[in-house]
Amino acid sequence: MLPAAALLLVFLTYPLGLGVWLGFTDARIGRPGIFIGIENYEYLWSDAVFWLSVFNTLLYTISASILKFALGLWLALILNQNLPFKSFFRAIVLLPWVVPTVLSAIAFWWIYDSQFSILSWALQQMGLIDHRINFLGDPENARASVIAANVWRGIPFVAITLLAGLQTIPQSLYEAATLDGASRWQLFRYVTLPLLTPIIAITMTFSVLFTFTDFQLIYVLTRGGPVNATHLMATLSFQRGISGGQLGEGAAIAVAMIPFLLAAILFSYFGLQRRKWQQGGGD
Amino acid sequence: MASVAIDEVYKSFGAVEILHGVSVNIEDGEFVTLVGPSGCGKSTLLRMIAGLEKISRGQIAIGERVVNNVAPKERDVAMVFQNYALYPHMTVAENMAFSLMLKGVSKPESDAGVRRAAEILGLVPLLARYPRQLSGGQRQRVAMGRAIVRDPAVFLFDEPLSNLDAKLRVQMRAEIKELHQRLKTTTVYVTHDQIEAMTMADKIVVMHDGIVEQIGPPLELYDRPNNLFVASFIGSPAMNLLRGEIATGGSPSFRGAGGISVPLASALSIPNGEPVVLGIRPEHLRLSDDQGIPVIVAVVEPTGSEVQLIGRTAGGEEIVANFRERHSFTPGETIRLTAEPSLIHLFHGETGQRFQTRTDQ
């Protein structure tokens, strides 16, 4: 118990506590701050850029999570069928997850480049557009682009975990339902989906937490630009706290993420509770 | 209700053929068991009737309709699975009502149907529970309830009792049989347990390695097995089988290893010296003072109702005998066992086919 407690204390409680404390000081790099109460939070409350980053983070998290769930579930259902080269495809699907985020972000940076974008080039060759798309220079485009990159990176996690969940559903249930007269859609609606909900709850909780705290993709692709249109709370906190040197303010932004994360954890707490049908004896 | 006609059915999985032309006729309202060792193709045949496996060759008809290309849900069959396949996220009532709900039956009508089936099976107090909260026997009953609710033309059972303990199995066996007597729905029941097959069926189909070895009522299979496989498969403890040959000098007899000689019914048309296998059921062996097969007692197992004796002949072959009387044997002693010639079975030494004896006609 003691070593575990010590590890938790040193690596979790202390940094978290320090972060929370810094949020109440005016510390800067090279200067230990003094306690200033909630002055940082008062400042952020009236800071439009901060609220923009909150909006961006929610937009980014919600839209990316919905897309990841829908596409990941679809992919899992496909991979759960008896395809030729099944294990090969399953391995391929994991690739975006395996590649270091910074590397794939740099690849996306090229894909979205205003001059050399392969997407613009391909669309131009096909005659679908007549001038290059300004992926990262236009606020709307930039938001959509970073969300797309995040979805690409996040799908494997969702797909593979849901696939694992699908494989725990006994084949005989599908056979019984088929004999009971269920169509393909009804098999999905009445057998697959309800039996998958416990796994969906876990997977999506993690997916939402990862997405909400995302930093690398944005930092490499846009650094929050253009005009803060893609700044997330994590990137804004880094920019203010480290690049800008305002440790106290940066820490306050980071602390402001906690209520959102707590809400997600609470949601998962209730979502992960054993459902009534899961209770009782074994098989 | 409907008859089921299985006509020259073949099944291959890739290059491996596992059913080699099976034909079985099941009458309307009949209880038929498919029995055989694992891998004999009995479950595959059942799944083909259900429509869960494609028919490679041949045809299956339910009632008047050939169902080779009919979807499972259109076949009007209900199946009870070995692991019950209850929907874990639905209550007992929802499990039973599921097929009715998919059919679009109105709620009051479906409730009434579920209630009726639950009453037949004694499930009424359990309707609100989830499968996980039930015991094995209760789950088994829910699986049957789900089948009954649909009032199908044919019930299919795929080894439904093999997950239950011995006592419950005997109880459920009787329940299923009673249910069939009450509903009179055509039933096909797969099992590897010959006792289950014997006790429940109107007709048994013995399968082995993808072919049908014999079809008939339980006692006919017991009294007149067509071949060595059926002889050794049906009956517990199994029929004693001794290898030897026919001697026709004077009155016909069987000569086995270790100098055994067993007198046979006269009027045998088997040539002298023909290799045969002699079969005697354990309960047909009698103690004798001076004649019969000498047997060295190895193990004595008194069960209360009977005494089972395991011994060895001089040729080293094992013999099992059952006695209703309470004899006291000591391991190592030599006793003599005889049997009525009319109760002796003879099989061809090479093909394993039964020699017709007079009592067969």
Coordinates of C-alpha atoms in Angstrom, one line a residue, chain B:
Chain B
M1 CA -47.9 -29.1 -37.0
A2 CA -46.2 -30.7 -39.9
S3 CA -44.2 -33.7 -41.0
V4 CA -40.6 -33.4 -42.0
A5 CA -39.1 -35.2 -44.9
I6 CA -35.4 -35.4 -45.2
D7 CA -34.4 -36.8 -48.5
E8 CA -30.8 -37.8 -49.5
V9 CA -29.3 -34.8 -47.8
Y10 CA -25.6 -34.1 -48.1
K11 CA -23.6 -31.4 -46.3
S12 CA -20.0 -30.3 -47.0
F13 CA -18.0 -27.6 -45.3
G14 CA -15.4 -26.8 -48.0
A15 CA -13.9 -30.0 -49.1
V16 CA -15.0 -31.9 -46.1
E17 CA -18.2 -33.8 -46.5
I18 CA -19.9 -34.5 -43.2
L19 CA -23.3 -35.8 -44.2
H20 CA -23.3 -38.5 -46.8
G21 CA -26.9 -38.8 -48.0
V22 CA -29.2 -38.9 -45.0
S23 CA -32.9 -39.7 -45.4
V24 CA -35.3 -39.6 -42.5
N25 CA -39.1 -39.3 -42.6
I26 CA -40.7 -37.7 -39.6
E27 CA -44.4 -38.0 -39.2
D28 CA -46.7 -35.3 -38.1
G29 CA -46.7 -35.1 -34.3
E30 CA -43.8 -37.6 -33.9
F31 CA -41.0 -37.2 -31.4
V32 CA -37.8 -38.2 -33.1
T33 CA -34.3 -38.2 -31.6
L34 CA -31.2 -37.9 -33.6
V35 CA -28.5 -39.7 -31.6
G36 CA -24.9 -40.5 -32.2
P37 CA -21.4 -39.7 -30.9
S38 CA -20.0 -36.2 -31.3
G39 CA -19.1 -35.4 -34.9
C40 CA -21.6 -37.7 -36.4
G41 CA -23.5 -34.8 -38.1
K42 CA -26.7 -34.9 -36.0
S43 CA -26.5 -31.2 -34.9
T44 CA -25.7 -30.2 -38.5
L45 CA -28.7 -32.0 -39.7
L46 CA -30.9 -30.3 -37.1
R47 CA -29.4 -26.9 -38.1
M48 CA -30.2 -27.6 -41.7
I49 CA -33.8 -28.3 -40.8
A50 CA -33.8 -24.9 -39.0
G51 CA -32.2 -23.2 -41.9
L52 CA -29.1 -22.2 -40.0
E53 CA -26.9 -24.2 -42.4
K54 CA -27.3 -24.5 -46.2
I55 CA -28.2 -27.8 -47.7
S56 CA -25.4 -28.9 -50.0
R57 CA -27.4 -31.5 -51.9
G58 CA -30.7 -33.3 -51.4
Q59 CA -33.9 -31.7 -50.0
I60 CA -35.7 -31.1 -46.8
A61 CA -39.5 -30.6 -46.8
I62 CA -41.5 -29.3 -43.8
G63 CA -45.2 -30.3 -44.4
E64 CA -45.8 -30.0 -48.1
R65 CA -43.2 -27.3 -48.7
V66 CA -39.6 -27.9 -49.7
V67 CA -37.6 -25.5 -47.6
N68 CA -34.1 -25.7 -49.1
N69 CA -34.3 -22.0 -50.1
V70 CA -36.7 -20.8 -47.4
A71 CA -35.3 -18.4 -44.9
P72 CA -35.2 -19.7 -41.3
K73 CA -37.9 -17.3 -40.1
E74 CA -40.3 -18.5 -42.8
R75 CA -39.9 -22.1 -41.9
D76 CA -42.2 -22.0 -38.8
V77 CA -39.8 -23.9 -36.6
A78 CA -38.6 -23.1 -33.1
M79 CA -35.3 -24.2 -31.7
V80 CA -34.0 -24.8 -28.2
F81 CA -30.3 -24.3 -28.1
Q82 CA -27.8 -26.2 -26.0
N83 CA -26.7 -23.0 -24.2
Y84 CA -30.4 -21.8 -24.2
A85 CA -29.4 -18.6 -26.1
L86 CA -31.7 -16.5 -24.0
Y87 CA -31.4 -12.8 -24.6
P88 CA -29.6 -11.6 -21.4
H89 CA -30.9 -8.1 -21.6
M90 CA -34.5 -9.1 -21.7
T91 CA -36.7 -10.4 -18.9
V92 CA -38.2 -13.9 -19.1
A93 CA -41.5 -12.3 -20.4
E94 CA -39.6 -10.3 -23.0
N95 CA -37.6 -13.3 -24.1
M96 CA -40.8 -15.2 -24.6
A97 CA -42.6 -12.3 -26.3
F98 CA -39.7 -11.4 -28.6
S99 CA -40.9 -13.4 -31.6
L100 CA -44.5 -12.2 -31.2
M101 CA -43.2 -8.6 -31.0
L102 CA -41.3 -9.1 -34.3
K103 CA -44.4 -10.5 -35.9
G104 CA -46.3 -7.4 -34.9
V105 CA -48.7 -9.2 -32.6
S106 CA -50.6 -6.8 -30.4
K107 CA -49.5 -6.3 -26.8
P108 CA -52.6 -7.9 -25.1
E109 CA -52.5 -10.9 -27.4
S110 CA -48.8 -11.4 -26.9
D111 CA -49.1 -11.1 -23.1
A112 CA -51.8 -13.7 -23.2
G113 CA -49.6 -16.0 -25.2
V114 CA -46.7 -15.6 -22.9
R115 CA -48.9 -16.2 -19.9
R116 CA -50.3 -19.4 -21.4
A117 CA -46.8 -20.8 -22.1
A118 CA -45.6 -19.6 -18.7
E119 CA -48.4 -21.5 -17.0
I120 CA -47.7 -24.7 -18.9
L121 CA -44.1 -24.5 -17.8
G122 CA -44.5 -23.1 -14.3
L123 CA -42.7 -19.9 -15.2
V124 CA -45.3 -17.4 -14.0
P125 CA -43.4 -16.3 -10.9
L126 CA -40.2 -15.8 -12.9
L127 CA -41.6 -13.6 -15.7
A128 CA -40.0 -10.4 -14.5
R129 CA -36.6 -11.9 -13.9
Y130 CA -33.5 -11.7 -16.1
P131 CA -31.9 -14.9 -17.4
R132 CA -28.9 -14.3 -15.1
Q133 CA -31.1 -14.6 -12.1
L134 CA -32.3 -18.0 -13.0
S135 CA -31.0 -21.5 -12.3
G136 CA -30.0 -23.8 -15.2
G137 CA -33.2 -25.7 -15.1
Q138 CA -35.3 -22.5 -15.1
R139 CA -33.3 -21.2 -18.1
Q140 CA -34.0 -24.4 -19.9
R141 CA -37.7 -24.0 -19.2
V142 CA -37.6 -20.4 -20.5
A143 CA -35.9 -21.5 -23.7
M144 CA -38.7 -24.0 -24.1
G145 CA -41.3 -21.4 -23.3
R146 CA -39.9 -19.1 -26.0
A147 CA -40.4 -22.0 -28.4
I148 CA -43.9 -22.8 -27.3
V149 CA -45.1 -19.2 -27.4
R150 CA -44.7 -19.3 -31.2
D151 CA -46.8 -22.4 -31.6
P152 CA -44.5 -23.6 -34.4
A153 CA -45.0 -26.5 -36.8
V154 CA -41.8 -28.2 -35.6
F155 CA -39.8 -28.0 -32.4
L156 CA -36.1 -28.5 -32.7
F157 CA -34.0 -29.4 -29.6
D158 CA -30.2 -29.2 -29.8
E159 CA -28.8 -31.2 -26.9
P160 CA -30.9 -29.1 -24.5
L161 CA -30.1 -31.1 -21.3
S162 CA -26.3 -31.4 -21.6
N163 CA -25.6 -28.3 -19.4
L164 CA -27.7 -29.6 -16.5
D165 CA -26.7 -31.8 -13.7
A166 CA -27.7 -35.5 -13.7
K167 CA -30.7 -35.2 -11.4
L168 CA -32.2 -32.2 -13.2
R169 CA -31.6 -33.9 -16.5
V170 CA -33.8 -36.8 -15.6
Q171 CA -36.5 -34.4 -14.4
M172 CA -36.4 -32.2 -17.5
R173 CA -36.4 -35.3 -19.7
A174 CA -39.8 -36.2 -18.2
E175 CA -41.0 -32.6 -18.5
I176 CA -40.1 -32.4 -22.2
K177 CA -41.8 -35.7 -22.9
E178 CA -44.9 -34.6 -21.0
L179 CA -44.9 -31.4 -22.9
H180 CA -44.8 -33.2 -26.2
Q181 CA -47.7 -35.5 -25.2
R182 CA -49.7 -32.4 -24.3
L183 CA -48.9 -30.3 -27.4
K184 CA -48.3 -33.1 -29.9
T185 CA -46.0 -30.8 -31.9
T186 CA -43.6 -32.6 -34.3
T187 CA -40.3 -32.7 -32.4
V188 CA -36.7 -33.3 -33.5
Y189 CA -34.4 -33.8 -30.6
V190 CA -30.6 -34.1 -30.9
T191 CA -28.6 -35.8 -28.2
H192 CA -25.5 -37.8 -27.7
D193 CA -27.0 -39.5 -24.7
Q194 CA -28.6 -42.8 -25.8
I195 CA -30.6 -43.0 -22.5
E196 CA -32.3 -39.7 -23.4
A197 CA -33.0 -41.0 -26.9
M198 CA -34.4 -44.2 -25.6
T199 CA -36.6 -42.7 -22.9
M200 CA -38.1 -39.8 -24.9
A201 CA -38.5 -40.8 -28.5
D202 CA -41.2 -42.4 -30.6
K203 CA -38.5 -43.0 -33.2
I204 CA -34.7 -43.0 -32.9
V205 CA -32.3 -42.2 -35.7
V206 CA -28.9 -43.5 -34.9
M207 CA -26.2 -41.6 -36.8
H208 CA -22.5 -42.3 -37.2
D209 CA -19.9 -40.5 -39.3
G210 CA -22.5 -38.7 -41.5
I211 CA -24.7 -41.6 -42.3
V212 CA -27.8 -43.1 -40.7
E213 CA -27.1 -46.5 -39.1
Q214 CA -30.6 -47.4 -38.2
I215 CA -34.0 -45.9 -37.7
G216 CA -36.7 -47.4 -35.5
P217 CA -38.6 -47.3 -32.3
P218 CA -36.4 -47.4 -29.2
L219 CA -37.1 -51.0 -28.3
E220 CA -36.6 -52.3 -31.8
L221 CA -33.2 -50.7 -31.8
Y222 CA -32.5 -52.3 -28.5
D223 CA -33.8 -55.7 -29.4
R224 CA -32.6 -55.9 -33.0
P225 CA -29.7 -53.7 -33.7
N226 CA -28.8 -53.7 -37.4
N227 CA -25.1 -53.6 -36.9
L228 CA -22.3 -53.6 -34.4
F229 CA -22.3 -49.8 -34.1
V230 CA -26.0 -49.6 -33.1
A231 CA -25.5 -52.7 -30.8
S232 CA -22.7 -51.1 -28.9
F233 CA -24.2 -47.6 -28.9
I234 CA -27.7 -48.3 -27.7
G235 CA -27.9 -49.7 -24.2
S236 CA -26.1 -49.0 -20.9
P237 CA -24.1 -50.8 -19.9
A238 CA -23.2 -51.7 -23.5
M239 CA -23.8 -55.0 -25.1
N240 CA -21.0 -57.6 -24.5
L241 CA -19.3 -58.3 -27.8
L242 CA -17.1 -61.4 -28.2
R243 CA -15.1 -62.2 -31.4
G244 CA -15.0 -65.7 -32.7
E245 CA -16.3 -68.0 -35.4
I246 CA -19.2 -70.3 -36.2
A247 CA -18.9 -74.1 -35.7
T248 CA -21.7 -76.1 -37.3
G249 CA -20.7 -79.6 -36.3
G250 CA -23.8 -81.1 -34.7
S251 CA -25.8 -78.3 -33.1
P252 CA -24.5 -74.9 -34.2
S253 CA -22.3 -73.0 -31.7
F254 CA -20.0 -70.0 -31.3
R255 CA -16.3 -70.6 -30.6
G256 CA -14.5 -67.7 -29.2
A257 CA -11.0 -66.9 -27.9
G258 CA -9.8 -68.9 -24.9
G259 CA -11.8 -72.0 -25.8
I260 CA -15.2 -70.4 -25.2
S261 CA -18.2 -72.2 -26.7
V262 CA -21.7 -70.8 -26.7
P263 CA -24.6 -72.9 -28.1
L264 CA -26.7 -71.1 -30.7
A265 CA -30.2 -71.4 -31.9
S266 CA -30.5 -74.1 -34.5
A267 CA -31.5 -73.4 -38.1
L268 CA -28.7 -70.9 -38.6
S269 CA -27.7 -70.4 -42.2
I270 CA -24.2 -69.3 -41.5
P271 CA -21.4 -71.4 -43.0
N272 CA -18.9 -73.2 -40.8
G273 CA -15.8 -71.2 -39.8
E274 CA -17.4 -67.8 -40.6
P275 CA -15.9 -65.1 -38.4
V276 CA -18.6 -63.5 -36.3
V277 CA -19.1 -61.2 -33.3
L278 CA -21.4 -62.5 -30.7
G279 CA -23.5 -60.0 -28.7
I280 CA -25.2 -60.5 -25.4
R281 CA -26.9 -57.8 -23.3
P282 CA -25.6 -57.7 -19.7
E283 CA -29.1 -58.3 -18.3
H284 CA -29.5 -61.4 -20.5
L285 CA -26.6 -63.3 -18.8
R286 CA -27.5 -65.9 -16.2
L287 CA -25.5 -67.7 -13.6
S288 CA -24.9 -71.3 -14.3
D289 CA -23.3 -74.1 -12.3
D290 CA -21.6 -76.3 -14.9
Q291 CA -22.0 -74.7 -18.4
G292 CA -21.6 -71.4 -20.1
I293 CA -18.7 -69.0 -20.5
P294 CA -16.2 -69.1 -17.6
V295 CA -15.6 -65.6 -16.3
I296 CA -13.1 -64.3 -13.8
V297 CA -14.8 -61.7 -11.5
A298 CA -12.9 -58.4 -11.6
V299 CA -15.2 -55.8 -10.1
V300 CA -18.6 -56.0 -8.4
E301 CA -20.8 -52.9 -8.3
P302 CA -24.0 -53.2 -6.2
T303 CA -26.4 -50.3 -6.9
G304 CA -29.1 -51.6 -4.6
S305 CA -31.6 -52.3 -7.3
E306 CA -29.2 -54.6 -9.1
V307 CA -25.7 -56.0 -9.0
Q308 CA -23.3 -55.2 -11.9
L309 CA -20.4 -57.5 -12.4
I310 CA -17.4 -56.8 -14.6
G311 CA -15.3 -59.8 -15.4
R312 CA -12.9 -61.2 -18.0
T313 CA -13.1 -64.3 -20.2
A314 CA -10.2 -66.7 -20.6
G315 CA -9.5 -64.9 -23.9
G316 CA -9.1 -61.6 -21.9
E317 CA -12.3 -60.0 -23.3
E318 CA -14.4 -58.0 -20.9
I319 CA -17.9 -59.1 -19.9
V320 CA -20.4 -57.1 -18.0
A321 CA -23.4 -58.8 -16.4
N322 CA -26.4 -57.3 -14.5
F323 CA -28.3 -59.3 -12.0
R324 CA -31.5 -58.3 -10.3
E325 CA -30.8 -60.8 -7.5
R326 CA -28.3 -60.0 -4.8
H327 CA -25.5 -62.4 -5.5
S328 CA -22.3 -62.0 -3.5
F329 CA -19.2 -62.4 -5.7
T330 CA -15.6 -62.2 -4.7
P331 CA -13.1 -60.6 -7.1
G332 CA -10.8 -63.3 -8.5
E333 CA -13.4 -66.2 -8.4
T334 CA -14.5 -67.9 -11.6
I335 CA -18.2 -68.1 -12.4
R336 CA -20.1 -69.4 -15.4
L337 CA -22.5 -67.3 -17.4
T338 CA -25.0 -68.5 -20.0
A339 CA -27.7 -66.8 -22.1
E340 CA -30.9 -67.9 -23.9
P341 CA -29.9 -68.7 -27.6
S342 CA -32.9 -66.5 -28.6
L343 CA -31.4 -63.5 -26.9
I344 CA -28.0 -63.8 -28.6
H345 CA -27.1 -61.4 -31.4
L346 CA -24.7 -62.4 -34.2
F347 CA -22.9 -59.9 -36.4
H348 CA -20.7 -60.4 -39.4
G349 CA -17.0 -60.4 -38.3
E350 CA -15.9 -58.0 -41.0
T351 CA -18.9 -55.9 -42.1
G352 CA -20.5 -55.7 -38.7
Q353 CA -23.9 -56.4 -40.2
R354 CA -26.5 -58.4 -38.2
F355 CA -27.2 -62.0 -39.2
Q356 CA -31.0 -62.4 -39.3
T357 CA -32.0 -65.0 -36.7
R358 CA -35.3 -66.8 -36.5
T359 CA -36.6 -64.5 -33.8
D360 CA -36.1 -61.5 -36.1
Q361 CA -38.8 -62.7 -38.5

